[in-house]
Every structure is written in C-alpha cells, then in structure tokens.
Amino acid sequence: MASEDHKPALIATFAIYGVIIVGTGVWAYIRERNLKSKSGSDELTAHYLAGRSFGPVITACTVFSSLFSGYNIVGAPSEAFYYGFFSLTWLISLVGIVAGYFATAPRLRRASELRQHTSPADFVTDRFQSQYCRYAIVALQIVPTVIFLAGQVISIKLAFNQMFELDEDNPYPSIIVMSIILVFEWAGGLNSVALTDSIQGFVIFISYMIIPFAIVKHFGGWASLSPTNFPRPDFYQTLSEERQWTFWQFTVLNIAFFSLPPLIQRTYAASNLKSLKSAFTVLLFGSWMAQMVGVFMGTMAVKALGPGVFPASPFNAMLEVMMDLGGISKIAAVVTVTASLAAVMSTADSLIIATSQLVINEIILPVVRTNERLSSDHALAWFGRFTSLSTAIIALLIAFYWKNPVFDLIEMQLSMCLMTIPAFVIGLFGRWNCHPWSIGTGAWLSAVYILVFYYQYIRENEDAKPINGGVSGLGLNLFIIFIMETSRMLLFPSEDLGHNTTTSSDGSASPISVSTGEGDDNSSDPSSPGASQQRLHFPNRPEWDVPNLQRFGNEPLTWQYLYESMEGTYEVATNPYWVVFMLVSMSFACPMTPELEPPLGPTGFASMPRVVNGLPWWAFKIILLGLIPTASLAYEIFRMPTEYANKDFGKPKSDNDLNLKESGLDDVGNKNNIAEHGNEGKRMETQQQQRDQQHMHRRHPEQEQERRSFGAHVSQTGDVRVLKKNSTMGTESFHFDSDSGSSSQRPGQSYQR
C-alpha cells in the first residue's frame, strides 16, 4: 500500500494523465464528427471502424496498447514473483500471438476491403453463408471478450485497491474507471479508443524503459543472483512436468488471440497494408520489451522484499519499495503505477467497443433492419451505448464474484477463442468448400466441452492432470469437422461440385442462386422483387440458415476468390513449411527437461544448478531459443509488402474493357444498343456513393429495387451472355448473368459507369 508520503505524487500523476486523456477524448469526438460530415461515413463505420482511416502510427499504438493489458502489466510480475522463471511462458506465448495475427490479418483485411466487412464476424458469415455457423462464432467471440474484460476489472482490484488501502472487494475504483472508459467510448467511438490507446501505450513504454535501470541501480540485475543467496532457490530447479505441459499449452492457446474482436476491428480500421506492417513490427519487439521487464521485475522483487514476504500484490509491493528509495526510482515507480492504469484502460475500452459492435451488427441490426425508426442512426447510437453499459456491468459482476485463480479465467478466455481457429483458418486458407454445419457443430460442441471440463474436472480436483481444456477442445473440434466432412463427401458427393452447382435428375449440373435477403435477415425467396442473388455453396439447407448476404455483393466469397485477390502479394502464411517451422520452433523454446533438477532438500541442493549470468540454464535456453521464431517473424515482417499487388481486383473496369458491341435480341425480345460508350466518368462509383449503397443495403434494402432490362453481349469467343442493366444511386452497371452461356469472365463480375 502507498504511504501517505507517496499519495500526493500518485494523485498528481493520475491528474496529469487524466487531463491528457480528456483532451485526447475531445479531439477524438471532433474527429469522428468530421468523418461523418466530410467523408460521408455512415454511423456504424465511423463509430466502430473510425472510417477505416488509421495510419501506421495510430494502428501500431492501438494494437500494442490493446494487447498489453492488466494481465501483462500487473499479472506477469506477480506470476514471476510466485512461480519464478515459469513466467517466461508470457514471452513465448506472445510470439505466438504475433505469429497468428501476422498470418491472418493481411488476408482478413483484403476480404473486408473487397466485401465491405465491418463486424468481426462478417468474414465467417460471408464465407460460410450459414446462420448456424455464424452465431457459433459470434458466441465464441463475445463470451471470451467479456471474460477478458472481467480480467481487467480484477487487475484494477489488485493494483489500486491495495495501493490506496481499500478493501480488496471494494467495487468503487473499478466502477469509476469503467465509467470513464464508457464516456470516452460513447463520445468518440474507435477514434477515442485508438487515440487514447496511443497515449496509454506511450506511458507504458516510458515506464518500462525506466524501471529496469532503477532496479539494477539499487538491487542489481539477474547477474547478481545466485542459487546460494537467493531467497527462493527453488526458482533454479527445472520445472515440474505439470508446469512444462502448462507452459507449452499456454503458448498454443495464445495463437488464437487474432480472432478476438478488438484485433479484427483494428485490422479493418487500418487504412492500408503499411499500417498493419507497422503494427506487427511494434507488437513483436514490444512483446519482448514488456514481458522481459515484467519477468525481471517480478523475480527481482523476491530479492528486494526479502525472504518470507508474500504480498497479495507483488507488483504493488515492489513499486512501494522503489518509491521509498526516492529520486529517479520514485519517479519510475509512480509512472509505472500510472502505466498499469493505462494498460487496464487501453484494453478495457477496446473490449467494450468490440463487444458493442458485435452485438449491434450481429444481433440487434438483423432484428430492427426493416424498422425505419429503430434502424436510424440515432437509435443505433443508443443501442450501442446500452450494449456497452451492459457489457461493463456483466464484466464487473464476473470479476467480483470470481473466486478462483485469475489464471483459470485467462485460460477459459483463451480456450474459447481457440475454438474459432478452424472457422478462420479453413475459411481463409482452405482450398475446399467446407460445409458450414461441420464448422458450426465443431465450435458449439467443443465450447460445451470446455465448460464441462473445467467445472467438472479442473476446478475442484487437486489431482487433475495437466490437460488444458482449450487444447484438447481444439482436438475435439477438428475431429468433429473431419468426421462430418468425410461423411458428407462419402454420402453426398454431388451436393457441392466446387463451383456452386447442383446436380439435376438427368445428371447435369446447374448453378444454384438464392436471394440474399430484402430486409429480412433470413429471407431466401429468389422471386421477391428486386432481390439480389448470390449463389450458395451448399443450397440444400433450411431457409432459416441462410443469412442476409446482400451487403457483401452478388458474387459468393469462395476460396478461389480469396486466393485471386491475394495474387502477387507475398504471403508466407501460405507456405506450409514456414507454418510448421514456427510451430516447432515455438514448441522447442518451451522447457523440455527432467523435472525438479537438481533435487532440493532442507539443507540445500544435492548438486549446484548450472547458472548462466544469474539465470538457471533452462531459463536462459528458453530466452535463447525464443529468439529463433522471433527472428523468423521479424524477417518475414520485413519482407511483407506495404500494398496489395492485385490492386485492381474486384474493382469495376471502364467500358472500353468490356469490348461491348451492338448485338441481337434475347429470348424476351429486348434489344439494347451498347456499342457506344464515352471514356469520361467511367471508372467507378465515388466513395460517397459506395457508402450510400452500403447504408441502404444494411438498413433499407427495399429501396434498392432496381430497374432491370436485358441485353446481349457477344464475347470474343462468340458466346452470347445475358447482361443485366442496373441503375442504382445515379450509376449504371452491367452485370454478367452466369446463367447465360459460358465465358472466361468470372460469374457475377460487374462493370459500372
């Protein structure tokens, strides 16, 4: 707890930090209003994605500060104090986080750019075209996010209640901090979150640069430690077999971090690939800096506090000792306390706004879509505020009623995240159309297994084996998908021929088109007037399982489409050898040694443990081997391009590229002369028109009924194809109907003028 002498310095630092944050929040509020008025961003895009306007600096800062939460800032030093160099698991697991994010984010962002994805679950909805699969992933995104938020509340309790001599269960500091976060989120949306994240990230960086030097000055570094004089000689023993398994499984769990809504949200908000590249770079090197400092601080606290001292919060106890030293050490400690608040706030606000976006886009908007009053910008803004408030209240309740170890809460959150891995990895990189029910069933059943496994086996069982529910749940998930896909291919081999076709009674294959909805999120009536049509990968499903796909376009999102969109863009994640190398190198960085060596008795070690610069040899090996996957990642991030090679993919082409000629009549007898087209004004719709179309698709699809007429086009091969002429939003587009003839042109591609 902070003495009376230190409280004025802490309060003054908090006040300065608060003024800076308030000023940043006001700036963010003005920035969001300008986005809506000048760029024409709709309410949801401006509030939840900041108009997709984040440059390299903002993207890097908000990703870094969102990831380094109260878990890392407060939890890592505390874990190092009690469990020693086992806490290096945070270092290797964060390499896994960066690897997973680096592998998936460029392709996710490309899909969002081409398909107007805004919600963190939009990719799964668009790729698998199933409500059953969609809401399995939505549930597995919302639940871990709320659990993660509850962990931040626990961090506030641990860091501030004790620091200011408050009862451990006093809820007021947590409520005050969460209230401040809510005000910023309501006022400025993701702009406010990201800009305050940048300030918070700067505070974290400064404090973690100062604190190691202050510790070395007064207590020495690791090199000063020895198993003969260190208060916890057991830290020099190799880890138990149980802890070694936990170390590796925790590393695997963290690979799924990329599927958390806050990271996907920032992937969509990045203005270009260069912004993501800067985020990967800062995240990778920031991981080493922050986690090494956390482990160093926790292990050195054992020496600083002396033998027999086991405080409730080693983080606070160490900072109290440093404040007592005065001078630069006191400044470093005070700034670090502020940094812990910044870490909690930067992660909490990211989690709140991400959960709000998911609930609004995936639950509320499909219900109110056809109601003009409830789907207005004003109503959606209030729905969002209510959702954010509800999320904060639920997280507070979980935090104050959770009495089990905090590490259990972390593992529960990461285990749930891991169940989304098959949907994203198969959807992004798989080269076949996996049935959505296989993905959805695997996700639902494995999530149930995780809960049952924890509450029925782990929680009250002191003799439980070191089996992680998330890692074993992932195995169950993949097994279910394998069984269902194998059964489908054997029993129904003709259901999906790989090109969105179905087989008729005479054995011929024909395309399947279904309505993607006209206001009703589950509508699939192709005969409805003005219904936009998108072909389903697996059409033989109930109507309720078909989501509204209209907002994503007329062409289905297939694996071929994804690979074509990334053609020419360097992607090391598509190289299976690199993926295997990363998994193996991270696994080898985990400790694999005989347990509890050398033996430690009441009189000391049976033989002296080997030490390298004050570190036990196996801890030094973890750090050294951890450099291998880190160096590989750094090299691949350096090679990563700053823009997509196939920049024109999916964009409308000029009329000259159509090579249209005047042609004959179609079956109906309509005749269109489409031979003459000028060169001016032919490139594409303006940015404003695109946003207006997205706005109408989302909320008023009934206003999108198009005037249709038919013409014919003779391709260079002589094939005649029906051409739909659509007039929407002041533009005309000619759309090749895939039901008419054959061509090398991709079905569903449109040209606009």
Tab-separated table of N, CA and C in Angstrom, residues 534-609:
chain	number	residue	atom	x	y	z
A	534	GLN	N	-27.232	-14.298	-54.679
A	534	GLN	CA	-25.890	-14.823	-54.504
A	534	GLN	C	-25.999	-16.332	-54.384
A	535	ARG	N	-25.179	-17.027	-55.096
A	535	ARG	CA	-25.258	-18.487	-55.097
A	535	ARG	C	-24.650	-19.064	-53.824
A	536	LEU	N	-25.277	-20.074	-53.290
A	536	LEU	CA	-24.812	-20.717	-52.074
A	536	LEU	C	-23.888	-21.877	-52.402
A	537	HIS	N	-22.886	-22.074	-51.545
A	537	HIS	CA	-22.018	-23.233	-51.709
A	537	HIS	C	-22.797	-24.521	-51.465
A	538	PHE	N	-23.675	-24.466	-50.463
A	538	PHE	CA	-24.480	-25.644	-50.106
A	538	PHE	C	-25.944	-25.201	-50.009
A	539	PRO	N	-26.690	-25.320	-51.113
A	539	PRO	CA	-28.051	-24.768	-51.154
A	539	PRO	C	-29.099	-25.617	-50.448
A	540	ASN	N	-28.828	-26.896	-50.239
A	540	ASN	CA	-29.855	-27.787	-49.680
A	540	ASN	C	-29.919	-27.662	-48.158
A	541	ARG	N	-30.310	-26.476	-47.706
A	541	ARG	CA	-30.420	-26.197	-46.280
A	541	ARG	C	-31.717	-25.449	-46.007
A	542	PRO	N	-32.188	-25.474	-44.750
A	542	PRO	CA	-33.423	-24.750	-44.433
A	542	PRO	C	-33.267	-23.249	-44.664
A	543	GLU	N	-34.389	-22.604	-44.899
A	543	GLU	CA	-34.385	-21.169	-45.167
A	543	GLU	C	-33.823	-20.360	-44.003
A	544	TRP	N	-34.111	-20.816	-42.754
A	544	TRP	CA	-33.661	-20.054	-41.595
A	544	TRP	C	-32.138	-20.010	-41.471
A	545	ASP	N	-31.450	-20.928	-42.147
A	545	ASP	CA	-29.996	-20.994	-42.025
A	545	ASP	C	-29.282	-20.081	-43.006
A	546	VAL	N	-30.021	-19.449	-43.915
A	546	VAL	CA	-29.396	-18.588	-44.926
A	546	VAL	C	-29.410	-17.144	-44.431
A	547	PRO	N	-28.255	-16.540	-44.150
A	547	PRO	CA	-28.220	-15.153	-43.654
A	547	PRO	C	-28.407	-14.152	-44.776
A	548	ASN	N	-28.526	-12.917	-44.403
A	548	ASN	CA	-28.581	-11.830	-45.378
A	548	ASN	C	-27.177	-11.591	-45.927
A	549	LEU	N	-26.979	-11.938	-47.187
A	549	LEU	CA	-25.663	-11.797	-47.816
A	549	LEU	C	-25.613	-10.632	-48.784
A	550	GLN	N	-26.699	-9.900	-48.883
A	550	GLN	CA	-26.806	-8.853	-49.874
A	550	GLN	C	-25.726	-7.793	-49.723
A	551	ARG	N	-25.377	-7.472	-48.480
A	551	ARG	CA	-24.408	-6.400	-48.254
A	551	ARG	C	-23.007	-6.762	-48.709
A	552	PHE	N	-22.756	-8.037	-48.967
A	552	PHE	CA	-21.422	-8.464	-49.377
A	552	PHE	C	-21.251	-8.492	-50.900
A	553	GLY	N	-22.324	-8.347	-51.660
A	553	GLY	CA	-22.237	-8.382	-53.112
A	553	GLY	C	-22.931	-9.592	-53.697
A	554	ASN	N	-22.972	-9.650	-55.017
A	554	ASN	CA	-23.675	-10.724	-55.718
A	554	ASN	C	-22.826	-11.969	-55.911
A	555	GLU	N	-21.523	-11.803	-55.832
A	555	GLU	CA	-20.618	-12.929	-56.058
A	555	GLU	C	-20.262	-13.580	-54.730
A	556	PRO	N	-20.396	-14.895	-54.593
A	556	PRO	CA	-20.078	-15.540	-53.317
A	556	PRO	C	-18.585	-15.476	-53.004
A	557	LEU	N	-18.268	-15.469	-51.734
A	557	LEU	CA	-16.870	-15.470	-51.298
A	557	LEU	C	-16.380	-16.914	-51.262
A	558	THR	N	-15.566	-17.276	-52.214
A	558	THR	CA	-15.037	-18.636	-52.315
A	558	THR	C	-13.541	-18.625	-52.017
A	559	TRP	N	-12.981	-19.802	-51.829
A	559	TRP	CA	-11.542	-19.860	-51.603
A	559	TRP	C	-10.780	-19.411	-52.839
A	560	GLN	N	-11.347	-19.674	-54.035
A	560	GLN	CA	-10.706	-19.200	-55.258
A	560	GLN	C	-10.646	-17.673	-55.290
A	561	TYR	N	-11.752	-17.050	-54.879
A	561	TYR	CA	-11.827	-15.590	-54.834
A	561	TYR	C	-10.750	-15.025	-53.911
A	562	LEU	N	-10.569	-15.626	-52.734
A	562	LEU	CA	-9.576	-15.147	-51.779
A	562	LEU	C	-8.162	-15.265	-52.335
A	563	TYR	N	-7.868	-16.406	-52.936
A	563	TYR	CA	-6.517	-16.588	-53.473
A	563	TYR	C	-6.259	-15.655	-54.656
A	564	GLU	N	-7.272	-15.421	-55.496
A	564	GLU	CA	-7.099	-14.485	-56.606
A	564	GLU	C	-6.886	-13.059	-56.094
A	565	SER	N	-7.596	-12.700	-55.042
A	565	SER	CA	-7.462	-11.338	-54.512
A	565	SER	C	-6.062	-11.082	-53.956
A	566	MET	N	-5.374	-12.145	-53.493
A	566	MET	CA	-4.029	-12.003	-52.936
A	566	MET	C	-2.944	-12.358	-53.947
A	567	GLU	N	-3.330	-12.576	-55.191
A	567	GLU	CA	-2.364	-12.978	-56.221
A	567	GLU	C	-1.285	-11.912	-56.381
A	568	GLY	N	-0.031	-12.340	-56.325
A	568	GLY	CA	1.096	-11.428	-56.456
A	568	GLY	C	1.542	-10.801	-55.153
A	569	THR	N	0.753	-10.919	-54.099
A	569	THR	CA	1.110	-10.372	-52.784
A	569	THR	C	1.828	-11.447	-51.976
A	570	TYR	N	3.006	-11.113	-51.475
A	570	TYR	CA	3.795	-12.092	-50.743
A	570	TYR	C	3.097	-12.461	-49.440
A	571	GLU	N	2.833	-13.759	-49.254
A	571	GLU	CA	2.186	-14.278	-48.047
A	571	GLU	C	2.944	-15.517	-47.575
A	572	VAL	N	3.755	-15.368	-46.581
A	572	VAL	CA	4.496	-16.524	-46.091
A	572	VAL	C	3.570	-17.503	-45.376
A	573	ALA	N	2.409	-17.037	-44.920
A	573	ALA	CA	1.477	-17.914	-44.203
A	573	ALA	C	0.911	-19.010	-45.103
A	574	THR	N	0.988	-18.835	-46.420
A	574	THR	CA	0.519	-19.879	-47.334
A	574	THR	C	1.583	-20.946	-47.566
A	575	ASN	N	2.752	-20.748	-46.980
A	575	ASN	CA	3.830	-21.725	-47.098
A	575	ASN	C	3.737	-22.701	-45.916
A	576	PRO	N	3.336	-23.946	-46.148
A	576	PRO	CA	3.160	-24.877	-45.021
A	576	PRO	C	4.452	-25.155	-44.277
A	577	TYR	N	5.583	-25.067	-44.952
A	577	TYR	CA	6.858	-25.326	-44.289
A	577	TYR	C	7.149	-24.251	-43.247
A	578	TRP	N	6.824	-23.004	-43.573
A	578	TRP	CA	7.041	-21.930	-42.610
A	578	TRP	C	6.116	-22.101	-41.411
A	579	VAL	N	4.870	-22.473	-41.648
A	579	VAL	CA	3.912	-22.675	-40.559
A	579	VAL	C	4.413	-23.772	-39.618
A	580	VAL	N	4.864	-24.887	-40.192
A	580	VAL	CA	5.382	-25.986	-39.377
A	580	VAL	C	6.630	-25.541	-38.624
A	581	PHE	N	7.499	-24.803	-39.302
A	581	PHE	CA	8.725	-24.308	-38.656
A	581	PHE	C	8.397	-23.444	-37.445
A	582	MET	N	7.429	-22.551	-37.577
A	582	MET	CA	7.068	-21.676	-36.467
A	582	MET	C	6.500	-22.474	-35.297
A	583	LEU	N	5.629	-23.426	-35.592
A	583	LEU	CA	5.049	-24.240	-34.521
A	583	LEU	C	6.119	-25.057	-33.801
A	584	VAL	N	7.037	-25.639	-34.585
A	584	VAL	CA	8.094	-26.462	-33.994
A	584	VAL	C	9.072	-25.600	-33.204
A	585	SER	N	9.458	-24.454	-33.757
A	585	SER	CA	10.442	-23.603	-33.068
A	585	SER	C	9.866	-23.025	-31.778
A	586	MET	N	8.584	-22.674	-31.777
A	586	MET	CA	7.973	-22.201	-30.531
A	586	MET	C	7.857	-23.332	-29.515
A	587	SER	N	7.589	-24.539	-29.997
A	587	SER	CA	7.497	-25.688	-29.092
A	587	SER	C	8.855	-26.011	-28.479
A	588	PHE	N	9.920	-25.932	-29.286
A	588	PHE	CA	11.256	-26.214	-28.760
A	588	PHE	C	11.730	-25.139	-27.795
A	589	ALA	N	11.162	-23.932	-27.908
A	589	ALA	CA	11.513	-22.884	-26.952
A	589	ALA	C	10.912	-23.161	-25.583
A	590	CYS	N	9.877	-23.970	-25.532
A	590	CYS	CA	9.280	-24.350	-24.250
A	590	CYS	C	10.215	-25.321	-23.518
A	591	PRO	N	10.190	-25.311	-22.192
A	591	PRO	CA	11.114	-26.191	-21.443
A	591	PRO	C	10.762	-27.663	-21.626
A	592	MET	N	11.761	-28.458	-21.951
A	592	MET	CA	11.610	-29.912	-22.064
A	592	MET	C	12.805	-30.542	-21.350
A	593	THR	N	12.680	-30.689	-20.055
A	593	THR	CA	13.790	-31.156	-19.223
A	593	THR	C	13.275	-32.155	-18.196
A	594	PRO	N	14.173	-32.934	-17.597
A	594	PRO	CA	13.762	-33.734	-16.435
A	594	PRO	C	13.241	-32.801	-15.344
A	595	GLU	N	12.192	-33.193	-14.668
A	595	GLU	CA	11.571	-32.288	-13.711
A	595	GLU	C	12.348	-32.193	-12.397
A	596	LEU	N	12.269	-30.981	-11.809
A	596	LEU	CA	12.776	-30.693	-10.462
A	596	LEU	C	14.233	-31.123	-10.265
A	597	GLU	N	15.064	-30.727	-11.213
A	597	GLU	CA	16.503	-30.989	-11.117
A	597	GLU	C	17.260	-29.682	-10.935
A	598	PRO	N	18.311	-29.695	-10.119
A	598	PRO	CA	18.742	-30.765	-9.209
A	598	PRO	C	17.833	-30.827	-7.983
A	599	PRO	N	17.806	-31.978	-7.305
A	599	PRO	CA	16.951	-32.120	-6.120
A	599	PRO	C	17.304	-31.080	-5.053
A	600	LEU	N	16.274	-30.557	-4.401
A	600	LEU	CA	16.460	-29.539	-3.378
A	600	LEU	C	15.912	-30.055	-2.048
A	601	GLY	N	16.784	-30.177	-1.065
A	601	GLY	CA	16.378	-30.659	0.255
A	601	GLY	C	16.435	-29.563	1.295
A	602	PRO	N	16.181	-29.907	2.554
A	602	PRO	CA	16.208	-28.901	3.636
A	602	PRO	C	17.565	-28.231	3.788
A	603	THR	N	18.611	-28.934	3.429
A	603	THR	CA	19.958	-28.369	3.589
A	603	THR	C	20.489	-27.729	2.309
A	604	GLY	N	19.731	-27.763	1.269
A	604	GLY	CA	20.174	-27.164	0.017
A	604	GLY	C	20.126	-28.145	-1.132
A	605	PHE	N	20.783	-27.798	-2.226
A	605	PHE	CA	20.787	-28.611	-3.434
A	605	PHE	C	21.702	-29.816	-3.267
A	606	ALA	N	21.282	-30.935	-3.873
A	606	ALA	CA	22.136	-32.123	-3.888
A	606	ALA	C	23.387	-31.846	-4.707
A	607	SER	N	23.247	-31.068	-5.772
A	607	SER	CA	24.380	-30.588	-6.567
A	607	SER	C	24.007	-29.197	-7.069
A	608	MET	N	24.985	-28.331	-7.252
A	608	MET	CA	24.680	-26.954	-7.612
A	608	MET	C	24.093	-26.873	-9.021
A	609	PRO	N	22.998	-26.136	-9.191
A	609	PRO	CA	22.411	-25.986	-10.530
A	609	PRO	C	23.314	-25.153	-11.428
